mmCIF file of C-alpha atoms in Angstrom:
data_model
loop_
_atom_site.group_PDB
_atom_site.id
_atom_site.type_symbol
_atom_site.label_atom_id
_atom_site.label_comp_id
_atom_site.label_asym_id
_atom_site.label_seq_id
_atom_site.Cartn_x
_atom_site.Cartn_y
_atom_site.Cartn_z
ATOM 1 C CA MET A 1 2.670 20.720 9.808
ATOM 2 C CA GLN A 2 3.432 17.655 7.717
ATOM 3 C CA HIS A 3 1.086 15.474 5.653
ATOM 4 C CA LEU A 4 1.509 12.107 3.946
ATOM 5 C CA ILE A 5 0.003 12.291 0.474
ATOM 6 C CA ARG A 6 2.764 10.485 -1.432
ATOM 7 C CA THR A 7 5.965 8.743 -0.386
ATOM 8 C CA ALA A 8 7.995 11.744 -1.594
ATOM 9 C CA ASP A 9 6.600 13.697 1.365
ATOM 10 C CA PHE A 10 9.150 11.900 3.552
ATOM 11 C CA THR A 11 12.888 12.124 2.990
ATOM 12 C CA LYS A 12 14.966 8.962 2.984
ATOM 13 C CA GLU A 13 16.291 9.905 6.415
ATOM 14 C CA GLU A 14 12.757 10.431 7.740
ATOM 15 C CA ILE A 15 11.698 7.029 6.442
ATOM 16 C CA LEU A 16 14.613 5.244 8.082
ATOM 17 C CA SER A 17 13.872 7.039 11.363
ATOM 18 C CA LEU A 18 10.211 6.089 10.975
ATOM 19 C CA PHE A 19 11.210 2.455 10.553
ATOM 20 C CA GLU A 20 13.240 2.529 13.764
ATOM 21 C CA ASP A 21 10.038 3.503 15.582
ATOM 22 C CA ALA A 22 8.099 0.831 13.697
ATOM 23 C CA LYS A 23 10.519 -1.840 14.927
ATOM 24 C CA THR A 24 9.707 -0.925 18.514
ATOM 25 C CA PHE A 25 5.984 -1.168 17.777
ATOM 26 C CA LEU A 26 6.206 -4.728 16.420
ATOM 27 C CA ASP A 27 5.501 -6.058 19.896
ATOM 28 C CA MET A 28 1.912 -4.833 19.305
ATOM 29 C CA GLN A 29 1.698 -3.599 22.893
ATOM 30 C CA SER A 30 -0.651 -0.748 23.764
ATOM 31 C CA ARG A 31 0.865 2.613 24.640
ATOM 32 C CA ASP A 32 -0.448 6.018 25.665
ATOM 33 C CA ILE A 33 1.697 8.035 23.243
ATOM 34 C CA LEU A 34 -1.419 9.512 21.579
ATOM 35 C CA LYS A 35 -3.689 9.466 24.599
ATOM 36 C CA GLY A 36 -6.285 12.223 24.293
ATOM 37 C CA LYS A 37 -5.828 12.541 20.511
ATOM 38 C CA ILE A 38 -8.732 12.044 18.097
ATOM 39 C CA ILE A 39 -8.239 10.578 14.619
ATOM 40 C CA VAL A 40 -10.965 10.677 11.971
ATOM 41 C CA THR A 41 -11.130 8.110 9.159
ATOM 42 C CA LEU A 42 -12.926 9.001 5.932
ATOM 43 C CA PHE A 43 -13.147 6.045 3.567
ATOM 44 C CA PHE A 44 -15.066 6.808 0.382
ATOM 45 C CA GLU A 45 -14.028 3.402 -0.984
ATOM 46 C CA ASN A 46 -14.489 0.009 0.634
ATOM 47 C CA SER A 47 -11.549 -1.124 2.708
ATOM 48 C CA THR A 48 -10.978 -3.804 5.292
ATOM 49 C CA ARG A 49 -7.228 -4.212 5.602
ATOM 50 C CA THR A 50 -6.066 -0.599 5.396
ATOM 51 C CA ARG A 51 -8.887 0.790 7.488
ATOM 52 C CA SER A 52 -8.568 -1.800 10.247
ATOM 53 C CA ALA A 53 -4.766 -1.437 10.280
ATOM 54 C CA PHE A 54 -5.050 2.322 10.777
ATOM 55 C CA GLU A 55 -7.695 1.952 13.468
ATOM 56 C CA ILE A 56 -5.728 -0.684 15.361
ATOM 57 C CA ALA A 57 -2.558 1.392 15.002
ATOM 58 C CA ALA A 58 -4.302 4.453 16.439
ATOM 59 C CA LYS A 59 -5.845 2.534 19.337
ATOM 60 C CA ARG A 60 -2.541 0.795 20.131
ATOM 61 C CA LEU A 61 -1.130 4.299 20.631
ATOM 62 C CA GLY A 62 -4.001 5.317 22.900
ATOM 63 C CA ALA A 63 -5.865 7.553 20.445
ATOM 64 C CA GLU A 64 -9.613 7.629 19.919
ATOM 65 C CA VAL A 65 -10.856 6.838 16.411
ATOM 66 C CA VAL A 66 -13.968 8.288 14.792
ATOM 67 C CA SER A 67 -14.890 6.363 11.639
ATOM 68 C CA LEU A 68 -17.400 8.299 9.586
ATOM 69 C CA ASP A 69 -19.783 6.471 7.255
ATOM 70 C CA VAL A 70 -19.543 9.127 4.565
ATOM 71 C CA GLY A 71 -21.270 6.986 1.954
ATOM 72 C CA THR A 72 -24.638 7.132 3.683
ATOM 73 C CA SER A 73 -24.500 10.536 5.347
ATOM 74 C CA SER A 74 -23.332 13.929 4.100
ATOM 75 C CA ARG A 75 -22.155 12.625 0.732
ATOM 76 C CA SER A 76 -25.586 11.221 -0.097
ATOM 77 C CA LYS A 77 -27.129 14.572 0.798
ATOM 78 C CA GLY A 78 -25.093 16.414 -1.803
ATOM 79 C CA GLU A 79 -22.354 17.884 0.377
ATOM 80 C CA THR A 80 -19.003 18.302 -1.375
ATOM 81 C CA ILE A 81 -15.927 16.530 -0.085
ATOM 82 C CA PHE A 82 -14.381 19.915 0.682
ATOM 83 C CA ASP A 83 -17.341 20.916 2.861
ATOM 84 C CA THR A 84 -17.273 17.520 4.583
ATOM 85 C CA VAL A 85 -13.598 17.918 5.425
ATOM 86 C CA ALA A 86 -14.035 21.573 6.435
ATOM 87 C CA ASN A 87 -16.782 20.586 8.864
ATOM 88 C CA ILE A 88 -14.683 17.795 10.326
ATOM 89 C CA ASN A 89 -11.720 20.149 10.616
ATOM 90 C CA ALA A 90 -13.903 22.596 12.574
ATOM 91 C CA MET A 91 -14.268 19.878 15.223
ATOM 92 C CA CYS A 92 -10.462 19.973 15.730
ATOM 93 C CA PRO A 93 -9.364 16.372 15.107
ATOM 94 C CA ASP A 94 -5.661 15.585 15.429
ATOM 95 C CA ALA A 95 -5.433 13.784 12.073
ATOM 96 C CA ILE A 96 -7.663 12.819 9.154
ATOM 97 C CA ILE A 97 -7.109 9.595 7.216
ATOM 98 C CA ILE A 98 -8.809 9.523 3.827
ATOM 99 C CA ARG A 99 -9.312 7.064 0.982
ATOM 100 C CA HIS A 100 -11.006 8.235 -2.197
ATOM 101 C CA SER A 101 -11.466 6.996 -5.763
ATOM 102 C CA GLU A 102 -10.396 10.334 -7.276
ATOM 103 C CA CYS A 103 -6.697 10.560 -8.087
ATOM 104 C CA GLY A 104 -4.996 13.419 -6.297
ATOM 105 C CA LEU A 105 -7.965 14.397 -4.136
ATOM 106 C CA PRO A 106 -6.308 13.973 -0.697
ATOM 107 C CA GLY A 107 -3.588 16.390 -1.744
ATOM 108 C CA THR A 108 -6.140 19.087 -2.549
ATOM 109 C CA LEU A 109 -7.492 18.958 1.003
ATOM 110 C CA VAL A 110 -4.366 20.005 2.874
ATOM 111 C CA GLU A 111 -5.180 23.713 2.503
ATOM 112 C CA HIS A 112 -8.583 23.155 4.114
ATOM 113 C CA VAL A 113 -7.393 21.609 7.389
ATOM 114 C CA ASN A 114 -5.387 22.393 10.494
ATOM 115 C CA CYS A 115 -4.244 18.821 11.090
ATOM 116 C CA PRO A 116 -2.253 16.195 9.177
ATOM 117 C CA ILE A 117 -3.921 14.470 6.219
ATOM 118 C CA ILE A 118 -2.897 10.865 5.573
ATOM 119 C CA ASN A 119 -3.636 9.401 2.159
ATOM 120 C CA ALA A 120 -4.956 5.847 2.555
ATOM 121 C CA GLY A 121 -5.236 5.423 -1.216
ATOM 122 C CA ASP A 122 -6.464 7.688 -3.985
ATOM 123 C CA GLY A 123 -7.738 6.129 -7.190
ATOM 124 C CA LYS A 124 -4.964 4.741 -9.371
ATOM 125 C CA HIS A 125 -2.520 7.314 -8.037
ATOM 126 C CA ALA A 126 -0.866 6.489 -4.723
ATOM 127 C CA HIS A 127 -0.969 4.334 -1.609
ATOM 128 C CA PRO A 128 1.981 5.658 0.402
ATOM 129 C CA THR A 129 1.482 3.691 3.621
ATOM 130 C CA GLN A 130 1.297 0.426 1.677
ATOM 131 C CA ALA A 131 4.532 1.202 -0.148
ATOM 132 C CA LEU A 132 6.208 2.120 3.134
ATOM 133 C CA LEU A 133 5.182 -1.148 4.792
ATOM 134 C CA ASP A 134 6.326 -3.049 1.697
ATOM 135 C CA LEU A 135 9.722 -1.365 1.899
ATOM 136 C CA PHE A 136 9.886 -2.059 5.630
ATOM 137 C CA THR A 137 9.153 -5.754 4.983
ATOM 138 C CA ILE A 138 11.866 -5.985 2.311
ATOM 139 C CA LEU A 139 14.431 -4.220 4.513
ATOM 140 C CA GLU A 140 13.487 -6.501 7.416
ATOM 141 C CA HIS A 141 13.896 -9.637 5.310
ATOM 142 C CA TYR A 142 17.278 -8.607 3.900
ATOM 143 C CA ASP A 143 18.550 -7.081 7.144
ATOM 144 C CA GLY A 144 18.743 -3.675 5.494
ATOM 145 C CA GLN A 145 20.915 -4.846 2.595
ATOM 146 C CA VAL A 146 18.685 -4.018 -0.366
ATOM 147 C CA GLU A 147 21.034 -2.136 -2.688
ATOM 148 C CA GLY A 148 20.812 -3.756 -6.138
ATOM 149 C CA LYS A 149 17.840 -5.981 -5.304
ATOM 150 C CA LYS A 150 15.426 -6.446 -8.192
ATOM 151 C CA VAL A 151 11.673 -6.310 -7.604
ATOM 152 C CA ALA A 152 9.135 -7.628 -10.124
ATOM 153 C CA ILE A 153 5.652 -6.197 -9.683
ATOM 154 C CA VAL A 154 3.278 -8.670 -11.317
ATOM 155 C CA GLY A 155 -0.298 -8.148 -12.473
ATOM 156 C CA ASP A 156 -2.629 -5.232 -12.974
ATOM 157 C CA VAL A 157 0.066 -2.560 -12.920
ATOM 158 C CA ARG A 158 -1.956 -0.050 -14.929
ATOM 159 C CA THR A 159 -4.614 0.553 -12.285
ATOM 160 C CA SER A 160 -2.553 -0.204 -9.179
ATOM 161 C CA ARG A 161 -1.822 2.646 -6.775
ATOM 162 C CA VAL A 162 0.394 0.158 -4.902
ATOM 163 C CA ALA A 163 2.552 -0.234 -8.009
ATOM 164 C CA GLY A 164 2.471 3.529 -8.492
ATOM 165 C CA SER A 165 3.863 4.229 -5.029
ATOM 166 C CA ASN A 166 6.363 1.365 -4.951
ATOM 167 C CA ARG A 167 7.898 2.172 -8.308
ATOM 168 C CA LYS A 168 8.818 5.600 -6.946
ATOM 169 C CA LEU A 169 9.813 4.588 -3.419
ATOM 170 C CA LEU A 170 11.888 1.426 -3.870
ATOM 171 C CA PRO A 171 14.475 2.918 -6.297
ATOM 172 C CA ARG A 172 15.247 5.589 -3.679
ATOM 173 C CA PHE A 173 16.705 2.748 -1.612
ATOM 174 C CA GLY A 174 18.770 1.292 -4.429
ATOM 175 C CA MET A 175 16.318 -1.275 -5.747
ATOM 176 C CA GLU A 176 15.425 -1.887 -9.373
ATOM 177 C CA VAL A 177 11.728 -2.198 -10.230
ATOM 178 C CA CYS A 178 10.260 -3.938 -13.255
ATOM 179 C CA PHE A 179 6.721 -4.837 -14.270
ATOM 180 C CA VAL A 180 5.249 -8.127 -15.484
ATOM 181 C CA ALA A 181 1.796 -7.972 -17.038
ATOM 182 C CA PRO A 182 -0.299 -8.729 -20.104
ATOM 183 C CA ASP A 183 -0.526 -5.840 -22.568
ATOM 184 C CA CYS A 184 -3.935 -4.778 -21.241
ATOM 185 C CA PHE A 185 -2.530 -4.335 -17.718
ATOM 186 C CA LYS A 186 0.853 -2.834 -18.566
ATOM 187 C CA SER A 187 1.853 0.579 -17.303
ATOM 188 C CA GLU A 188 1.432 3.420 -19.779
ATOM 189 C CA SER A 189 4.826 4.727 -18.675
ATOM 190 C CA ASN A 190 7.966 3.576 -20.463
ATOM 191 C CA GLU A 191 10.140 4.560 -17.522
ATOM 192 C CA TYR A 192 10.420 0.990 -16.230
ATOM 193 C CA LYS A 193 11.212 -2.316 -17.912
ATOM 194 C CA GLN A 194 8.104 -4.345 -18.670
ATOM 195 C CA TYR A 195 7.820 -8.039 -19.405
ATOM 196 C CA ASP A 196 5.062 -10.242 -20.782
ATOM 197 C CA ASN A 197 5.687 -13.174 -18.459
ATOM 198 C CA ILE A 198 7.428 -13.782 -15.148
ATOM 199 C CA SER A 199 9.516 -16.550 -16.762
ATOM 200 C CA GLU A 200 11.432 -13.841 -18.642
ATOM 201 C CA VAL A 201 12.830 -12.369 -15.462
ATOM 202 C CA ILE A 202 12.387 -15.032 -12.751
ATOM 203 C CA ASP A 203 16.115 -15.827 -12.575
ATOM 204 C CA GLU A 204 17.002 -12.161 -12.020
ATOM 205 C CA VAL A 205 14.551 -11.069 -9.325
ATOM 206 C CA ASP A 206 14.875 -11.082 -5.563
ATOM 207 C CA VAL A 207 11.314 -10.005 -4.788
ATOM 208 C CA ILE A 208 7.974 -10.728 -6.473
ATOM 209 C CA MET A 209 5.146 -8.401 -5.572
ATOM 210 C CA SER A 210 1.915 -9.877 -6.901
ATOM 211 C CA LEU A 211 -1.105 -7.596 -7.343
ATOM 212 C CA ARG A 212 -4.828 -8.152 -7.251
ATOM 213 C CA THR A 213 -6.485 -8.044 -10.667
ATOM 214 C CA GLN A 214 -8.792 -5.056 -10.292
ATOM 215 C CA LEU A 215 -11.416 -5.805 -12.916
ATOM 216 C CA GLU A 216 -13.700 -3.189 -11.334
ATOM 217 C CA ARG A 217 -11.286 -0.496 -12.523
ATOM 218 C CA HIS A 218 -11.482 -1.551 -16.175
ATOM 219 C CA ASN A 219 -14.237 -0.717 -18.626
ATOM 220 C CA GLU A 220 -13.384 -3.539 -21.019
ATOM 221 C CA ILE A 221 -13.393 -7.302 -20.516
ATOM 222 C CA TYR A 222 -9.925 -8.654 -21.273
ATOM 223 C CA PHE A 223 -10.292 -12.192 -19.941
ATOM 224 C CA GLN A 224 -13.228 -14.567 -20.036
ATOM 225 C CA SER A 225 -12.498 -15.378 -16.416
ATOM 226 C CA LEU A 226 -9.845 -14.812 -13.779
ATOM 227 C CA ASN A 227 -8.765 -18.392 -14.363
ATOM 228 C CA ASP A 228 -7.668 -17.427 -17.867
ATOM 229 C CA TYR A 229 -5.502 -14.701 -16.384
ATOM 230 C CA ALA A 230 -4.161 -17.073 -13.727
ATOM 231 C CA LYS A 231 -2.813 -19.519 -16.313
ATOM 232 C CA ASP A 232 0.019 -17.117 -17.100
ATOM 233 C CA TYR A 233 0.298 -14.844 -14.068
ATOM 234 C CA CYS A 234 -0.510 -16.811 -10.909
ATOM 235 C CA ILE A 235 2.589 -17.186 -8.732
ATOM 236 C CA THR A 236 2.879 -20.914 -8.081
ATOM 237 C CA ASN A 237 5.516 -23.254 -6.717
ATOM 238 C CA GLU A 238 6.212 -24.333 -10.304
ATOM 239 C CA VAL A 239 6.972 -20.714 -11.212
ATOM 240 C CA VAL A 240 9.186 -19.959 -8.218
ATOM 241 C CA GLY A 241 10.830 -23.362 -7.845
ATOM 242 C CA ASP A 242 13.567 -23.462 -5.227
ATOM 243 C CA ARG A 243 14.722 -19.895 -5.873
ATOM 244 C CA ASP A 244 15.419 -17.634 -2.910
ATOM 245 C CA ILE A 245 12.670 -15.133 -3.698
ATOM 246 C CA LEU A 246 10.626 -12.990 -1.309
ATOM 247 C CA LEU A 247 6.909 -13.041 -2.166
ATOM 248 C CA LEU A 248 4.668 -10.081 -1.298
ATOM 249 C CA HIS A 249 1.074 -9.044 -1.965
ATOM 250 C CA PRO A 250 -0.829 -5.938 -0.753
ATOM 251 C CA GLY A 251 -4.049 -7.919 -0.297
ATOM 252 C CA PRO A 252 -6.698 -8.987 -0.586
ATOM 253 C CA VAL A 253 -5.316 -12.008 -2.421
ATOM 254 C CA ASN A 254 -7.348 -13.747 -5.083
ATOM 255 C CA ARG A 255 -6.274 -17.261 -4.188
ATOM 256 C CA ASN A 256 -5.041 -19.370 -7.105
ATOM 257 C CA VAL A 257 -5.341 -16.304 -9.333
ATOM 258 C CA ASP A 258 -2.673 -13.968 -7.929
ATOM 259 C CA ILE A 259 -0.871 -16.545 -5.761
ATOM 260 C CA SER A 260 -1.516 -20.259 -5.328
ATOM 261 C CA ASP A 261 -2.643 -21.757 -2.024
ATOM 262 C CA GLU A 262 0.637 -23.637 -1.827
ATOM 263 C CA MET A 263 2.769 -20.512 -2.217
ATOM 264 C CA LEU A 264 0.742 -18.573 0.358
ATOM 265 C CA LEU A 265 1.793 -21.240 2.882
ATOM 266 C CA ASP A 266 5.402 -21.202 1.699
ATOM 267 C CA PRO A 267 7.867 -19.572 4.148
ATOM 268 C CA ARG A 268 9.016 -17.301 1.318
ATOM 269 C CA SER A 269 5.572 -15.678 1.335
ATOM 270 C CA LYS A 270 5.455 -12.706 3.719
ATOM 271 C CA VAL A 271 1.862 -11.648 3.016
ATOM 272 C CA LEU A 272 0.729 -11.962 6.633
ATOM 273 C CA ARG A 273 3.980 -10.413 7.854
ATOM 274 C CA GLN A 274 3.110 -7.408 5.687
ATOM 275 C CA VAL A 275 -0.184 -7.093 7.553
ATOM 276 C CA LYS A 276 1.541 -7.041 10.949
ATOM 277 C CA ASN A 277 4.226 -4.689 9.690
ATOM 278 C CA GLY A 278 1.490 -2.453 8.320
ATOM 279 C CA VAL A 279 0.141 -1.823 11.805
ATOM 280 C CA ALA A 280 3.601 -1.014 13.189
ATOM 281 C CA VAL A 281 4.496 1.289 10.296
ATOM 282 C CA ARG A 282 1.185 3.127 10.577
ATOM 283 C CA MET A 283 1.734 3.523 14.316
ATOM 284 C CA ALA A 284 5.049 5.183 13.527
ATOM 285 C CA ILE A 285 3.426 7.406 10.882
ATOM 286 C CA LEU A 286 0.681 8.556 13.265
ATOM 287 C CA LYS A 287 3.228 9.329 15.970
ATOM 288 C CA LYS A 288 5.405 11.289 13.556
ATOM 289 C CA LEU A 289 2.643 13.366 11.983
ATOM 290 C CA ILE A 290 0.600 14.070 15.099
ATOM 291 C CA LEU A 291 3.425 14.689 17.551
ATOM 292 C CA GLY A 292 6.035 15.860 15.064
ATOM 293 C CA LEU A 293 8.517 13.356 16.484
#
């Protein structure tokens, strides 16, 4: 039985095969591939985009989805996460999708279940399905020719599980990853090149992946307001100019802080395409893990 806790759980060959399935699911037509299967979602953190994408993906495949409100039920009564998952597992679901604020927690649950666990985001650690849909979007845009492409991940890199997963996944497909952030948001790892401002690297990059500034994950106040941050890090038309650059964002976007209104409407922005691709990629992931195909 296979789980998806981090992108390394899939080989490069498995990912490419997964993407072939995802391409067929882009028509967003309903199928009965997972008819009779039951998928449980456990979101211990708020989520709109990821949760809805998983639920739509499951229902497009014909599965039933049980979304448990863990915040106001067993968790509030003192039950441990392990007991919650063990009880759910006893009901024989076909997959469990979990998001949690604790880094590494989804991976500790695999020994307690008899079905695939899918990590929908754990703390600052990983967000494998987001990284996979990002890669799918880049491959789609460049018709598979991504060897040597340079990706600048801009913003709150330190707390971003999206950055954490992408920096490990994208180089496996021949891409170079760098970070652009103020000192307070820089990665603590020296494994990747880091820049203070996008202007330092704008003429070298093929892809800009802007991130949401996650002030809720920081204990200190680094900026008086998000507008102060935006002065140097918002991706605007002035920043990008007429360069042939692909613009991505995992969402939700802080408009005119992460990306300007104008750039969100620009054809180089694929933010909404990422959302659609996210459903198709998650459909492929559910098919693979539940059916083993």
